[in-house]
Structures are given as C-alpha cells and as structure tokens.
PDB file of C-alpha atoms in Angstrom:
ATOM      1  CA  UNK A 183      55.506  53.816  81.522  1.00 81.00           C
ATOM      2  CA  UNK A 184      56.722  52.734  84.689  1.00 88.00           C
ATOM      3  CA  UNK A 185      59.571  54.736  86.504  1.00 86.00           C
ATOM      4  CA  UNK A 186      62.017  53.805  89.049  1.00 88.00           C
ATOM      5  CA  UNK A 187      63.135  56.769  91.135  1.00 89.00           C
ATOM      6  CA  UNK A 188      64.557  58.005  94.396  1.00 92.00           C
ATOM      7  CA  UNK A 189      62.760  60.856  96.871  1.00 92.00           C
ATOM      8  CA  UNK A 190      65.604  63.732  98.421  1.00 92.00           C
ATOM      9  CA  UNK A 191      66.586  61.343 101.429  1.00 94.00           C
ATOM     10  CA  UNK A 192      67.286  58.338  99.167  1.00 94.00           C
ATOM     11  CA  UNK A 193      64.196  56.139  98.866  1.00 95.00           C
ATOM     12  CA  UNK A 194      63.310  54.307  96.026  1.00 95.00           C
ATOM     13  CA  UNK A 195      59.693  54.054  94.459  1.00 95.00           C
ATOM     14  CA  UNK A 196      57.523  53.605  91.345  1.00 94.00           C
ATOM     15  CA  UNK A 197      55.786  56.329  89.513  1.00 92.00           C
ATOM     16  CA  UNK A 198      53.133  55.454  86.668  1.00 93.00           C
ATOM     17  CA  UNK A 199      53.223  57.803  83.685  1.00 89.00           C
ATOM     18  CA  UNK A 200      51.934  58.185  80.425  1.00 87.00           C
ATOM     19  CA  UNK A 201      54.456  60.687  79.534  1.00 82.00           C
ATOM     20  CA  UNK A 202      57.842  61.228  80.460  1.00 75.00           C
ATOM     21  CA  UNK A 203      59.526  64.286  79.627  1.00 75.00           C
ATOM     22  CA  UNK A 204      63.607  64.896  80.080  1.00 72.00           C
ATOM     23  CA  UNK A 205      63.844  68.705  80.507  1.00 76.00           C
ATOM     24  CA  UNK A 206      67.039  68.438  82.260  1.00 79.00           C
ATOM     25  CA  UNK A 207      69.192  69.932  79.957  1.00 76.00           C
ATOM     26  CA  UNK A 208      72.289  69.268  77.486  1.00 72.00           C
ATOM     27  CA  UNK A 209      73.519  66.284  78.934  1.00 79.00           C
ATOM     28  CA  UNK A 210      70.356  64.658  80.073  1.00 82.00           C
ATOM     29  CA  UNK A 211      70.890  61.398  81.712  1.00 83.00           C
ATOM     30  CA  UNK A 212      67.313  60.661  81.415  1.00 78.00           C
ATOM     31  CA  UNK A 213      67.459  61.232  77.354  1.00 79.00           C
ATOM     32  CA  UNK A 214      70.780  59.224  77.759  1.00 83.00           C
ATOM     33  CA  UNK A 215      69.008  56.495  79.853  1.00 80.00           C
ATOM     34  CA  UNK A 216      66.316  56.188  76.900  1.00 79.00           C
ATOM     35  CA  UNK A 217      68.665  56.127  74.374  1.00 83.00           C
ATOM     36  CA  UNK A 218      67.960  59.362  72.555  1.00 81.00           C
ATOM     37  CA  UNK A 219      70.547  60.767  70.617  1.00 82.00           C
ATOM     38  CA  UNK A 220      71.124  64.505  69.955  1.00 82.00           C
ATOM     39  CA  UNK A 221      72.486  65.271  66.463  1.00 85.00           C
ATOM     40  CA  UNK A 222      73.761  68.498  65.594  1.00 87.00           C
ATOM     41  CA  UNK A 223      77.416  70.790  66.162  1.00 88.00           C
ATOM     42  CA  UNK A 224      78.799  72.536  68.043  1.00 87.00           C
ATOM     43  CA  UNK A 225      79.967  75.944  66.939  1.00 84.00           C
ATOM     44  CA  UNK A 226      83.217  76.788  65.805  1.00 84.00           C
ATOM     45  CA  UNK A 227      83.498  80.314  68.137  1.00 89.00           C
ATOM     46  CA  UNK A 228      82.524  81.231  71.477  1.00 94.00           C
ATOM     47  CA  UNK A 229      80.906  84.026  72.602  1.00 96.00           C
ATOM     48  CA  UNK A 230      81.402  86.683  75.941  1.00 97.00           C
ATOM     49  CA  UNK A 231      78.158  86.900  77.969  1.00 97.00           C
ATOM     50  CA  UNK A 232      77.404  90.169  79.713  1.00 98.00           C
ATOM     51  CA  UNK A 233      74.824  90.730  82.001  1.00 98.00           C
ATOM     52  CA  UNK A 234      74.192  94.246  82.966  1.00 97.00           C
ATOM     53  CA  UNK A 235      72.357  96.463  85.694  1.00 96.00           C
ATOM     54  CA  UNK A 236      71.175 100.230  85.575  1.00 94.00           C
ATOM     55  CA  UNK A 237      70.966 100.539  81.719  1.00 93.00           C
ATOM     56  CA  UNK A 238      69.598 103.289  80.197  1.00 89.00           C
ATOM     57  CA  UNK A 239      69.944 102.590  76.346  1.00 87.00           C
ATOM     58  CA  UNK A 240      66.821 103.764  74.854  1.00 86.00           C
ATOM     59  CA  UNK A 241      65.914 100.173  73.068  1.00 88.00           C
ATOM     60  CA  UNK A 242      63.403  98.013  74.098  1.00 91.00           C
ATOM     61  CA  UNK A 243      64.071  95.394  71.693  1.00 91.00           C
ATOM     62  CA  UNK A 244      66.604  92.717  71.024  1.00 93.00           C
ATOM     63  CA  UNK A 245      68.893  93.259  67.962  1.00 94.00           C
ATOM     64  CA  UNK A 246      71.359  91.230  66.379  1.00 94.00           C
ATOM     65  CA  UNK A 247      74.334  93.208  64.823  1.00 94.00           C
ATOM     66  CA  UNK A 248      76.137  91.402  61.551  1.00 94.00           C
ATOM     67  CA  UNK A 249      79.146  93.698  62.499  1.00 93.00           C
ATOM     68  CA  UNK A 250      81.824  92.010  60.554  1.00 93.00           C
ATOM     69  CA  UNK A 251      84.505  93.145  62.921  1.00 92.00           C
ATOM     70  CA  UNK A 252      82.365  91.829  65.517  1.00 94.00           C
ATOM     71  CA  UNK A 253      79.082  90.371  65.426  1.00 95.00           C
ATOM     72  CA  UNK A 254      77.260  90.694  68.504  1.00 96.00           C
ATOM     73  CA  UNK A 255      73.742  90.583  70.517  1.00 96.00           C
ATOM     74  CA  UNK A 256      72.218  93.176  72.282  1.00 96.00           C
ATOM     75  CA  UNK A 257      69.058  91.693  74.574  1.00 96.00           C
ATOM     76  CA  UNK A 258      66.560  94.083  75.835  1.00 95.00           C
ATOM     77  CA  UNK A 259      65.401  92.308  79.341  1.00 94.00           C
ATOM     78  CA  UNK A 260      63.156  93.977  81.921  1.00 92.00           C
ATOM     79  CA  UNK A 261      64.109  96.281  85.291  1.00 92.00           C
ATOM     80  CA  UNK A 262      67.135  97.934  83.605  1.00 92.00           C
ATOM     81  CA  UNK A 263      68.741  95.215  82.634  1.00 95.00           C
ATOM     82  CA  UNK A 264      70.519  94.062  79.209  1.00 96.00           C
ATOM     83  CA  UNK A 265      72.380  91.491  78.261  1.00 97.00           C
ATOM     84  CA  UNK A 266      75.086  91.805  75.223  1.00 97.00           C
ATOM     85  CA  UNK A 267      76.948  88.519  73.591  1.00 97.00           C
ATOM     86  CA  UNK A 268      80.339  89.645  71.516  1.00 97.00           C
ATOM     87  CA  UNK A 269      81.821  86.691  69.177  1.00 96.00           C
ATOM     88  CA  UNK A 270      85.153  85.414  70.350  1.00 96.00           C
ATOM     89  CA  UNK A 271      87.784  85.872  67.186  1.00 94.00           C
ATOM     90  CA  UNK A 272      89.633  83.213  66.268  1.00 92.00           C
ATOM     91  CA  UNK A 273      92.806  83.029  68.530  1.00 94.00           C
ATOM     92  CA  UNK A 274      91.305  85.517  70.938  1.00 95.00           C
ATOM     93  CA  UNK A 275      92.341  85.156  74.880  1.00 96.00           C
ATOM     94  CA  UNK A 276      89.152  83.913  76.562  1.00 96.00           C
ATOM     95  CA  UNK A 277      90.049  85.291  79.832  1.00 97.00           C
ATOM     96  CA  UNK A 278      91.738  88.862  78.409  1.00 98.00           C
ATOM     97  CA  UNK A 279      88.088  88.641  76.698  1.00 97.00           C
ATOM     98  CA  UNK A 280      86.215  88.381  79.870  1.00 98.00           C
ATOM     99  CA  UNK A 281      87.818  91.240  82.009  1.00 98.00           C
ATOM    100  CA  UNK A 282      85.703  93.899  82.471  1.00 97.00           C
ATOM    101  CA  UNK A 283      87.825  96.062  81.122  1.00 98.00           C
ATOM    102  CA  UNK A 284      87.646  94.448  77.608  1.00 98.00           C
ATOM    103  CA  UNK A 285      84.321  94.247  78.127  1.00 98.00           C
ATOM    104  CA  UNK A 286      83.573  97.829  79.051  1.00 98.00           C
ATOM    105  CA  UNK A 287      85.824  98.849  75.917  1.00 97.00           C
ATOM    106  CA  UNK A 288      83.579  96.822  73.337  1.00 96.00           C
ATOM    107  CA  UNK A 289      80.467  97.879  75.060  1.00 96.00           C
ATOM    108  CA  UNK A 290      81.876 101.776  74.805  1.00 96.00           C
ATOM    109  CA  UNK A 291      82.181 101.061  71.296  1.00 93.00           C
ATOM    110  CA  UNK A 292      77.893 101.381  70.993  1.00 92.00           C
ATOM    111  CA  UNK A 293      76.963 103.084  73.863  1.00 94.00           C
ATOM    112  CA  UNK A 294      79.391 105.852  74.720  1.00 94.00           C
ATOM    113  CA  UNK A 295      79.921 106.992  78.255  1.00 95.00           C
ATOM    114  CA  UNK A 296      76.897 105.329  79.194  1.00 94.00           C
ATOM    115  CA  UNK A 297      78.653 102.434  79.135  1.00 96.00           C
ATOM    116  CA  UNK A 298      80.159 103.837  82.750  1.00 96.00           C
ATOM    117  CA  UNK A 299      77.104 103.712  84.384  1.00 96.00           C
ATOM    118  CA  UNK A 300      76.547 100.103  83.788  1.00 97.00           C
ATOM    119  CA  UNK A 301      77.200  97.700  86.842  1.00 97.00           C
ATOM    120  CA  UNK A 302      78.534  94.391  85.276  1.00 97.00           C
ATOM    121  CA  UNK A 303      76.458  91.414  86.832  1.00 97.00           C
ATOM    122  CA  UNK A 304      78.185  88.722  85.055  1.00 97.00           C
ATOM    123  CA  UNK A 305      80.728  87.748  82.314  1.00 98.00           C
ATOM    124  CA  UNK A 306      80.781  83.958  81.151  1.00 97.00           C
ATOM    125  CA  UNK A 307      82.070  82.475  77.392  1.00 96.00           C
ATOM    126  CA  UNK A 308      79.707  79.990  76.217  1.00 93.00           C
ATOM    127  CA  UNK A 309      80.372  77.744  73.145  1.00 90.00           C
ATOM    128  CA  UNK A 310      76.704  77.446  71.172  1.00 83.00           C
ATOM    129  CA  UNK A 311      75.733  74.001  70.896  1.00 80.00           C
ATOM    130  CA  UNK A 312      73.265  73.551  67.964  1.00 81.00           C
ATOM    131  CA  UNK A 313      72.104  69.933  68.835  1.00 80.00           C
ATOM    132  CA  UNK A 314      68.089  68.534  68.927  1.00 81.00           C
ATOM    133  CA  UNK A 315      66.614  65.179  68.388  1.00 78.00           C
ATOM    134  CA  UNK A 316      65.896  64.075  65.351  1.00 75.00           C
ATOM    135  CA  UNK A 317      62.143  63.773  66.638  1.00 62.00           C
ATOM    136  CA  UNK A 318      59.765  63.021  69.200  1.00 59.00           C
ATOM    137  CA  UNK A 319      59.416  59.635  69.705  1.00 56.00           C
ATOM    138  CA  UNK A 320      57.768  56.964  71.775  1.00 54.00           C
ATOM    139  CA  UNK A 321      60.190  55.057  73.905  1.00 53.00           C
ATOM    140  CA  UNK A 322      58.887  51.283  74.671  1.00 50.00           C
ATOM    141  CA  UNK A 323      57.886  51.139  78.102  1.00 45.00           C
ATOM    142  CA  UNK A 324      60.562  47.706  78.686  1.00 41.00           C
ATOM    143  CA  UNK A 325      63.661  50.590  78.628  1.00 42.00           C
TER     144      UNK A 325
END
C-alpha cells in the first residue's frame, strides 16, 4: 500500500506499507479516508467522570455497582488514585452533575468522610459510544 503523507513542517512524501493501521480514534479520518464504516449506538445516558488523588479505599479492584438508584463504576488505578463513573438520570443537569459538590455528595454516599480527603483531579460527562467495524478487512491498495 502506498501512502501519501506530510512530515511536521509540511512536506509531502511516500511511505510503502504492507499494513496500515488507523488508531486515531472515534472519528478517524484515515478509517473515513478508506471508507470504513463504524456500526453501532450511541448510548441513551451519559455518565460523570471522576478522577481522584490521595485515596485510601481499601479495594484494589474495579467493581461495577447495578445500584438501581444509580449505577456506577468504581476503578482501582495505581499511586492512590481512583476513578468513579455515576450514570446521568434522565433529565439530570449535566453541569449541577459535574460540580464538585454533587460529586463529593454521591461519592460520600460509599465512602464516608473519606470522601474529604480526596483531591478531585477531574470531572468530565462522556456519552458511551458502542460503535466497531463490522470486521477487519483488506482495503485495495488503488483507495
């Protein structure tokens, strides 16, 4: 497969390759370019992201909670950190949802007082996108 590209300053060139891969994300333009489609949905809630600092919870593990007030995600990740995803209710506030204040409240909920020792490193509402390619496929080398 031949590839027409551009270096950092803005020159063009070839590159020869046997395989091309498009790991740049969601809205690939080089999937796009090669005329891959995605199928899939996207799903119907979003959820709050919360990255944390200095936690102490004693669990080393990642566990998924089917609370049906409020599922969430509680991520176990290395050098005191965690990360906890809350579902967004239907006709929730986004931003009321993102305050740290909300978010301190729902984390207080499973945590306790612990929950004030916590330094917030971010807060973000993602929607989930559940799209993938229906396969891997050879792309003719003419595209």
């Amino acid at each position: 497969m031949t590839l027409q590209v551009k270096s950092a300053d803005g020159e063009a060139y070839e590159l020869q390759a046997q395989y091309v891969v498009g790991a740049d994300g969601g809205r690939s333009c080089v999937r796009k370019k090669l005329g891959i489609e995605l199928l899939g949905m996207t799903h119907p809630r979003k959820w709050v992201v919360v990255d944390v600092t200095n936690d102490s919870l004693d669990a080393p593990y990642t566990a998924l909670h089917a609370d049906p007030e409020r599922p969430f995600v509680c991520i176990y990740l290395p050098y005191r950190q965690r990360r906890w995803e809350f579902m967004l209710k239907e006709g929730e506030d986004e931003a009321k949802m993102c305050e740290e204040a909300t978010i301190r409240k729902l984390i207080r909920n499973h945590i306790g007082d612990a929950v004030d020792e916590l330094e917030i490193v971010r807060i973000r509402a993602y929607t989930c996108l559940l799209y993938t390619s229906p396969s891997s496929r050879d792309v003719e080398e003419s595209r």
